[in-house]
mmCIF file of C-alpha atoms in Angstrom:
data_model
loop_
_atom_site.group_PDB
_atom_site.id
_atom_site.type_symbol
_atom_site.label_atom_id
_atom_site.label_comp_id
_atom_site.label_asym_id
_atom_site.label_seq_id
_atom_site.Cartn_x
_atom_site.Cartn_y
_atom_site.Cartn_z
ATOM 1 C CA UNK A 17 -21.735 -4.724 21.831
ATOM 2 C CA UNK A 18 -18.287 -5.902 22.706
ATOM 3 C CA UNK A 19 -15.993 -4.717 25.587
ATOM 4 C CA UNK A 20 -13.168 -2.448 25.128
ATOM 5 C CA UNK A 21 -10.951 -5.305 26.081
ATOM 6 C CA UNK A 22 -12.582 -7.524 23.411
ATOM 7 C CA UNK A 23 -12.274 -4.892 20.871
ATOM 8 C CA UNK A 24 -8.656 -4.202 21.837
ATOM 9 C CA UNK A 25 -7.662 -8.007 21.304
ATOM 10 C CA UNK A 26 -9.377 -8.177 18.032
ATOM 11 C CA UNK A 27 -7.570 -5.112 16.946
ATOM 12 C CA UNK A 28 -4.346 -6.377 18.002
ATOM 13 C CA UNK A 29 -5.051 -9.819 16.083
ATOM 14 C CA UNK A 30 -5.954 -8.014 12.971
ATOM 15 C CA UNK A 31 -2.216 -6.514 12.651
ATOM 16 C CA UNK A 32 -0.968 -10.319 12.276
ATOM 17 C CA UNK A 33 -3.629 -11.535 9.687
ATOM 18 C CA UNK A 34 -2.841 -13.195 6.289
ATOM 19 C CA UNK A 35 -3.292 -9.614 4.475
ATOM 20 C CA UNK A 36 -2.693 -5.860 5.532
ATOM 21 C CA UNK A 37 -5.225 -4.607 7.966
ATOM 22 C CA UNK A 38 -7.319 -1.587 6.120
ATOM 23 C CA UNK A 39 -8.137 0.920 8.632
ATOM 24 C CA UNK A 40 -10.886 3.307 7.360
ATOM 25 C CA UNK A 41 -11.076 6.885 8.490
ATOM 26 C CA UNK A 42 -14.407 8.291 9.403
ATOM 27 C CA UNK A 43 -14.626 11.868 10.635
ATOM 28 C CA UNK A 44 -17.859 11.710 12.709
ATOM 29 C CA UNK A 45 -20.340 9.169 14.101
ATOM 30 C CA UNK A 46 -22.447 8.856 10.702
ATOM 31 C CA UNK A 47 -19.565 8.264 8.587
ATOM 32 C CA UNK A 48 -18.340 5.649 11.205
ATOM 33 C CA UNK A 49 -21.789 3.896 11.339
ATOM 34 C CA UNK A 50 -21.808 3.706 7.366
ATOM 35 C CA UNK A 51 -18.110 2.445 7.322
ATOM 36 C CA UNK A 52 -19.125 -0.206 9.700
ATOM 37 C CA UNK A 53 -22.072 -1.249 7.386
ATOM 38 C CA UNK A 54 -19.984 -1.419 4.525
ATOM 39 C CA UNK A 55 -17.658 -4.275 6.102
ATOM 40 C CA UNK A 56 -14.489 -2.602 7.333
ATOM 41 C CA UNK A 57 -12.940 -4.157 10.165
ATOM 42 C CA UNK A 58 -11.343 -1.394 12.285
ATOM 43 C CA UNK A 59 -11.627 2.488 12.220
ATOM 44 C CA UNK A 60 -9.462 5.461 13.090
ATOM 45 C CA UNK A 61 -10.080 8.999 13.467
ATOM 46 C CA UNK A 62 -8.671 11.614 10.945
ATOM 47 C CA UNK A 63 -7.547 14.971 12.352
ATOM 48 C CA UNK A 64 -7.870 16.413 8.980
ATOM 49 C CA UNK A 65 -11.532 15.434 8.509
ATOM 50 C CA UNK A 66 -12.246 16.791 12.024
ATOM 51 C CA UNK A 67 -10.562 19.994 11.390
ATOM 52 C CA UNK A 68 -12.693 20.769 8.201
ATOM 53 C CA UNK A 69 -15.844 19.649 10.055
ATOM 54 C CA UNK A 70 -15.007 22.276 12.705
ATOM 55 C CA UNK A 71 -14.099 25.155 10.177
ATOM 56 C CA UNK A 72 -10.303 25.034 11.001
ATOM 57 C CA UNK A 73 -7.141 24.065 9.334
ATOM 58 C CA UNK A 74 -5.351 20.846 9.986
ATOM 59 C CA UNK A 75 -1.728 20.946 11.166
ATOM 60 C CA UNK A 76 -2.051 24.205 13.067
ATOM 61 C CA UNK A 77 -2.866 23.114 16.591
ATOM 62 C CA UNK A 78 -6.427 24.430 16.035
ATOM 63 C CA UNK A 79 -8.189 21.297 17.669
ATOM 64 C CA UNK A 80 -7.811 20.918 21.569
ATOM 65 C CA UNK A 81 -7.565 17.512 23.226
ATOM 66 C CA UNK A 82 -10.810 17.606 24.515
ATOM 67 C CA UNK A 83 -12.485 18.291 21.198
ATOM 68 C CA UNK A 84 -10.516 15.516 19.457
ATOM 69 C CA UNK A 85 -11.280 12.922 22.153
ATOM 70 C CA UNK A 86 -15.182 13.998 22.305
ATOM 71 C CA UNK A 87 -15.085 13.317 18.468
ATOM 72 C CA UNK A 88 -13.420 9.893 18.886
ATOM 73 C CA UNK A 89 -15.836 8.983 21.594
ATOM 74 C CA UNK A 90 -18.634 9.653 19.311
ATOM 75 C CA UNK A 91 -17.133 7.448 16.779
ATOM 76 C CA UNK A 92 -16.468 4.745 19.266
ATOM 77 C CA UNK A 93 -20.123 4.855 20.436
ATOM 78 C CA UNK A 94 -21.439 4.656 16.805
ATOM 79 C CA UNK A 95 -19.803 1.294 16.117
ATOM 80 C CA UNK A 96 -18.944 -2.167 17.506
ATOM 81 C CA UNK A 97 -15.590 -2.092 15.650
ATOM 82 C CA UNK A 98 -12.140 -1.353 17.168
ATOM 83 C CA UNK A 99 -11.481 2.125 17.032
ATOM 84 C CA UNK A 100 -8.047 3.961 17.166
ATOM 85 C CA UNK A 101 -7.334 7.687 16.797
ATOM 86 C CA UNK A 102 -5.117 10.192 15.334
ATOM 87 C CA UNK A 103 -3.823 11.989 18.406
ATOM 88 C CA UNK A 104 -1.605 14.387 16.496
ATOM 89 C CA UNK A 105 1.485 15.152 18.593
ATOM 90 C CA UNK A 106 -0.322 14.244 21.829
ATOM 91 C CA UNK A 107 -1.428 17.791 22.437
ATOM 92 C CA UNK A 108 1.548 18.740 24.552
ATOM 93 C CA UNK A 109 5.380 18.835 23.867
ATOM 94 C CA UNK A 110 6.631 16.783 27.136
ATOM 95 C CA UNK A 111 6.466 13.240 27.528
ATOM 96 C CA UNK A 112 4.094 13.490 30.529
ATOM 97 C CA UNK A 113 1.557 15.359 28.279
ATOM 98 C CA UNK A 114 1.774 12.374 25.703
ATOM 99 C CA UNK A 115 1.381 9.931 28.396
ATOM 100 C CA UNK A 116 -1.664 11.733 29.810
ATOM 101 C CA UNK A 117 -3.256 11.744 26.288
ATOM 102 C CA UNK A 118 -2.930 7.858 25.950
ATOM 103 C CA UNK A 119 -4.532 7.530 29.134
ATOM 104 C CA UNK A 120 -7.435 9.929 28.320
ATOM 105 C CA UNK A 121 -7.681 8.099 24.856
ATOM 106 C CA UNK A 122 -8.179 4.903 26.593
ATOM 107 C CA UNK A 123 -10.898 6.511 28.938
ATOM 108 C CA UNK A 124 -12.656 7.578 25.491
ATOM 109 C CA UNK A 125 -13.017 3.882 24.493
ATOM 110 C CA UNK A 126 -10.292 3.936 22.032
ATOM 111 C CA UNK A 127 -8.070 0.679 21.395
ATOM 112 C CA UNK A 128 -4.988 2.453 19.655
ATOM 113 C CA UNK A 129 -3.800 5.862 18.616
ATOM 114 C CA UNK A 130 -0.853 7.490 17.091
ATOM 115 C CA UNK A 131 1.629 10.131 18.418
ATOM 116 C CA UNK A 132 3.667 11.851 15.664
ATOM 117 C CA UNK A 133 6.929 13.774 16.210
ATOM 118 C CA UNK A 134 5.765 17.062 14.726
ATOM 119 C CA UNK A 135 5.968 20.090 16.892
ATOM 120 C CA UNK A 136 3.246 22.273 15.284
ATOM 121 C CA UNK A 137 5.848 25.067 14.884
ATOM 122 C CA UNK A 138 6.764 25.887 11.288
ATOM 123 C CA UNK A 139 10.029 27.393 12.582
ATOM 124 C CA UNK A 140 10.977 23.882 13.946
ATOM 125 C CA UNK A 141 8.529 21.338 12.618
ATOM 126 C CA UNK A 142 10.125 18.186 13.996
ATOM 127 C CA UNK A 143 11.039 17.287 17.521
ATOM 128 C CA UNK A 144 14.906 16.561 18.149
ATOM 129 C CA UNK A 145 15.657 12.836 17.926
ATOM 130 C CA UNK A 146 16.247 12.480 21.841
ATOM 131 C CA UNK A 147 13.193 14.458 22.750
ATOM 132 C CA UNK A 148 11.011 12.466 20.087
ATOM 133 C CA UNK A 149 12.309 9.290 21.497
ATOM 134 C CA UNK A 150 11.535 10.290 24.985
ATOM 135 C CA UNK A 151 7.875 11.315 24.208
ATOM 136 C CA UNK A 152 7.231 7.791 22.275
ATOM 137 C CA UNK A 153 8.736 5.941 25.488
ATOM 138 C CA UNK A 154 6.436 7.593 27.765
ATOM 139 C CA UNK A 155 3.299 7.074 25.299
ATOM 140 C CA UNK A 156 4.372 3.350 25.144
ATOM 141 C CA UNK A 157 4.737 3.037 28.864
ATOM 142 C CA UNK A 158 1.168 4.495 29.335
ATOM 143 C CA UNK A 159 -0.119 2.101 26.854
ATOM 144 C CA UNK A 160 1.567 -0.986 28.521
ATOM 145 C CA UNK A 161 0.056 0.013 31.737
ATOM 146 C CA UNK A 162 -3.558 -0.221 30.475
ATOM 147 C CA UNK A 163 -5.479 -3.389 31.064
ATOM 148 C CA UNK A 164 -5.941 -4.244 27.286
ATOM 149 C CA UNK A 165 -3.609 -4.010 24.558
ATOM 150 C CA UNK A 166 -3.475 -0.642 23.212
ATOM 151 C CA UNK A 167 -2.034 -0.320 19.583
ATOM 152 C CA UNK A 168 0.211 2.492 20.260
ATOM 153 C CA UNK A 169 1.492 4.018 16.753
ATOM 154 C CA UNK A 170 4.652 6.308 16.553
ATOM 155 C CA UNK A 171 4.694 8.374 13.450
ATOM 156 C CA UNK A 172 7.916 10.015 11.816
ATOM 157 C CA UNK A 173 6.750 13.244 10.041
ATOM 158 C CA UNK A 174 9.554 14.128 8.052
ATOM 159 C CA UNK A 175 8.023 13.552 4.532
ATOM 160 C CA UNK A 176 5.159 15.813 5.661
ATOM 161 C CA UNK A 177 7.398 18.631 6.564
ATOM 162 C CA UNK A 178 9.530 19.129 3.497
ATOM 163 C CA UNK A 179 12.306 16.753 4.532
ATOM 164 C CA UNK A 180 12.122 13.538 2.712
ATOM 165 C CA UNK A 181 15.024 11.979 4.662
ATOM 166 C CA UNK A 182 14.495 8.224 4.342
ATOM 167 C CA UNK A 183 17.715 7.504 6.471
ATOM 168 C CA UNK A 184 16.679 9.828 9.246
ATOM 169 C CA UNK A 185 12.930 8.411 9.162
ATOM 170 C CA UNK A 186 14.098 4.873 9.514
ATOM 171 C CA UNK A 187 16.579 5.876 12.293
ATOM 172 C CA UNK A 188 13.645 7.307 14.072
ATOM 173 C CA UNK A 189 11.081 4.572 13.517
ATOM 174 C CA UNK A 190 13.709 1.966 14.553
ATOM 175 C CA UNK A 191 14.372 4.027 17.912
ATOM 176 C CA UNK A 192 10.640 4.406 18.426
ATOM 177 C CA UNK A 193 10.259 0.579 17.852
ATOM 178 C CA UNK A 194 13.136 0.008 20.700
ATOM 179 C CA UNK A 195 10.956 2.493 22.818
ATOM 180 C CA UNK A 196 8.021 0.448 22.713
ATOM 181 C CA UNK A 197 5.805 1.518 19.806
ATOM 182 C CA UNK A 198 3.552 -1.239 18.543
ATOM 183 C CA UNK A 199 3.080 0.195 15.046
ATOM 184 C CA UNK A 200 5.424 2.381 12.904
ATOM 185 C CA UNK A 201 4.328 4.958 10.410
ATOM 186 C CA UNK A 202 5.831 7.518 8.282
ATOM 187 C CA UNK A 203 3.177 9.409 6.310
ATOM 188 C CA UNK A 204 4.215 10.725 3.033
ATOM 189 C CA UNK A 205 6.596 7.988 1.717
ATOM 190 C CA UNK A 206 5.056 7.171 -1.731
ATOM 191 C CA UNK A 207 7.957 5.405 -3.621
ATOM 192 C CA UNK A 208 7.949 1.685 -3.621
ATOM 193 C CA UNK A 209 11.406 1.063 -3.200
ATOM 194 C CA UNK A 210 11.363 3.518 0.026
ATOM 195 C CA UNK A 211 8.477 1.730 1.423
ATOM 196 C CA UNK A 212 10.042 -1.663 0.782
ATOM 197 C CA UNK A 213 13.277 -0.356 2.456
ATOM 198 C CA UNK A 214 11.330 1.064 5.427
ATOM 199 C CA UNK A 215 9.494 -2.111 6.033
ATOM 200 C CA UNK A 216 12.513 -4.212 5.887
ATOM 201 C CA UNK A 217 14.288 -2.237 8.393
ATOM 202 C CA UNK A 218 11.846 -2.704 11.457
ATOM 203 C CA UNK A 219 10.193 -5.660 12.893
ATOM 204 C CA UNK A 220 6.835 -4.062 14.241
ATOM 205 C CA UNK A 221 4.056 -3.584 11.624
ATOM 206 C CA UNK A 222 4.215 -0.695 9.261
ATOM 207 C CA UNK A 223 1.434 1.660 8.381
ATOM 208 C CA UNK A 224 1.162 3.209 5.043
ATOM 209 C CA UNK A 225 -0.981 6.277 4.147
ATOM 210 C CA UNK A 226 -2.572 5.137 0.937
ATOM 211 C CA UNK A 227 -4.678 8.486 0.851
ATOM 212 C CA UNK A 228 -1.992 10.451 -0.873
ATOM 213 C CA UNK A 229 -1.838 11.038 -4.370
ATOM 214 C CA UNK A 230 1.467 9.474 -4.863
ATOM 215 C CA UNK A 231 0.532 6.385 -2.768
ATOM 216 C CA UNK A 232 -2.861 6.011 -4.407
ATOM 217 C CA UNK A 233 -1.195 4.037 -7.275
ATOM 218 C CA UNK A 234 -0.801 1.038 -4.941
ATOM 219 C CA UNK A 235 -3.342 -1.793 -4.532
ATOM 220 C CA UNK A 236 -3.586 -3.563 -1.140
ATOM 221 C CA UNK A 237 -1.956 -6.574 -2.707
ATOM 222 C CA UNK A 238 1.030 -4.321 -4.164
ATOM 223 C CA UNK A 239 1.541 -2.878 -0.670
ATOM 224 C CA UNK A 240 1.317 -6.313 1.089
ATOM 225 C CA UNK A 241 4.181 -7.341 -1.365
ATOM 226 C CA UNK A 242 6.226 -4.406 -0.234
ATOM 227 C CA UNK A 243 5.853 -5.581 3.293
ATOM 228 C CA UNK A 244 2.962 -3.237 4.720
ATOM 229 C CA UNK A 245 0.958 -4.487 7.297
ATOM 230 C CA UNK A 246 -1.549 -1.754 7.785
ATOM 231 C CA UNK A 247 -3.234 0.655 5.382
ATOM 232 C CA UNK A 248 -5.167 3.873 6.177
ATOM 233 C CA UNK A 249 -6.312 6.830 4.240
ATOM 234 C CA UNK A 250 -6.293 9.555 6.457
ATOM 235 C CA UNK A 251 -8.278 12.556 5.464
ATOM 236 C CA UNK A 252 -9.088 10.894 2.111
ATOM 237 C CA UNK A 253 -12.494 9.865 2.476
ATOM 238 C CA UNK A 254 -13.506 13.247 3.946
ATOM 239 C CA UNK A 255 -11.602 15.053 0.832
ATOM 240 C CA UNK A 256 -13.484 12.825 -1.395
ATOM 241 C CA UNK A 257 -16.825 13.706 0.051
ATOM 242 C CA UNK A 258 -15.860 17.373 0.083
ATOM 243 C CA UNK A 259 -14.832 17.006 -3.600
ATOM 244 C CA UNK A 260 -18.273 15.912 -4.529
ATOM 245 C CA UNK A 261 -19.804 18.637 -2.336
ATOM 246 C CA UNK A 262 -17.761 21.446 -3.752
ATOM 247 C CA UNK A 263 -18.319 20.166 -7.229
ATOM 248 C CA UNK A 264 -22.167 20.076 -6.721
ATOM 249 C CA UNK A 265 -22.059 23.608 -5.151
ATOM 250 C CA UNK A 266 -20.233 25.051 -8.206
ATOM 251 C CA UNK A 267 -22.721 23.406 -10.573
ATOM 252 C CA UNK A 268 -25.672 25.211 -8.764
ATOM 253 C CA UNK A 269 -23.750 28.625 -8.550
ATOM 254 C CA UNK A 270 -22.153 28.476 -11.790
ATOM 255 C CA UNK A 271 -24.374 26.766 -14.128
ATOM 256 C CA UNK A 272 -27.772 27.131 -12.289
ATOM 257 C CA UNK A 273 -28.361 23.363 -12.908
ATOM 258 C CA UNK A 274 -28.571 20.332 -10.486
ATOM 259 C CA UNK A 275 -27.652 17.214 -12.425
ATOM 260 C CA UNK A 276 -25.390 16.145 -9.927
ATOM 261 C CA UNK A 277 -28.424 15.186 -7.650
ATOM 262 C CA UNK A 278 -29.218 12.439 -10.211
ATOM 263 C CA UNK A 279 -25.919 10.464 -9.315
ATOM 264 C CA UNK A 280 -26.463 10.497 -5.387
ATOM 265 C CA UNK A 281 -27.796 7.921 -3.102
ATOM 266 C CA UNK A 282 -31.376 8.606 -1.892
ATOM 267 C CA UNK A 283 -31.424 9.691 1.745
ATOM 268 C CA UNK A 284 -33.476 6.460 2.635
ATOM 269 C CA UNK A 285 -30.528 4.438 1.138
ATOM 270 C CA UNK A 286 -27.953 6.327 3.151
ATOM 271 C CA UNK A 287 -29.911 6.034 6.285
ATOM 272 C CA UNK A 288 -30.296 2.136 5.861
ATOM 273 C CA UNK A 289 -26.645 2.042 6.434
ATOM 274 C CA UNK A 290 -26.759 3.913 9.790
ATOM 275 C CA UNK A 291 -26.958 1.560 12.699
ATOM 276 C CA UNK A 292 -27.292 2.609 16.355
ATOM 277 C CA UNK A 293 -25.592 0.675 18.852
#
């Protein structure tokens, strides 16, 4: 098993490879092990996948920092790959809370993590520009203080909260870059021209969420041509699994048949992909 510092160095270098880095998003140790066996190079947790696993709604501050980091550690322990985490809004409004979350993420074995500028309050879903930048600066300072490279991702959440303002999103990401973020991310952007404009407006790697219906149209090569350096799918893999689960359950309940089972992998085939580290 490589050390945390070794995984961090690998993760950092993957952001500068010849093709965009695809970061797969497991929601527990088992799916992390399977994604590792399937040949992915890096992983990141998904807050949406974890929320459903715990029977809660994503985006409602329903998951505590301790719960998120315990889930992240179980994923770290299940793979030799670099693991980052969706750290939501840092589990606190103040810059100090966000900095503490970065320190705790590193203690959990993570080598990267994202902090969003969403407040969790429907009445005011996005932090003010100045406060958002202060939070990113605190997180970046905490990341730089670690004894290994921590790929800190700053997220601008306008598009996910009903405000598809590209100019403000770019303004925020440019300020986040200046404040020390290593990767920039605006989940919800799905138009090719907007993605190209965003990527050309900053110098740090841009992550695109390809797990949304609007962005699912693009291939890795097409996103690379737009300037994207990193691709994640968020909760899409967990949603794909749950879609199959719901479909199979409905067949049993509504039709009284079990034809879905003929298309599934056997338990032994799935178990063969589980590797203990």
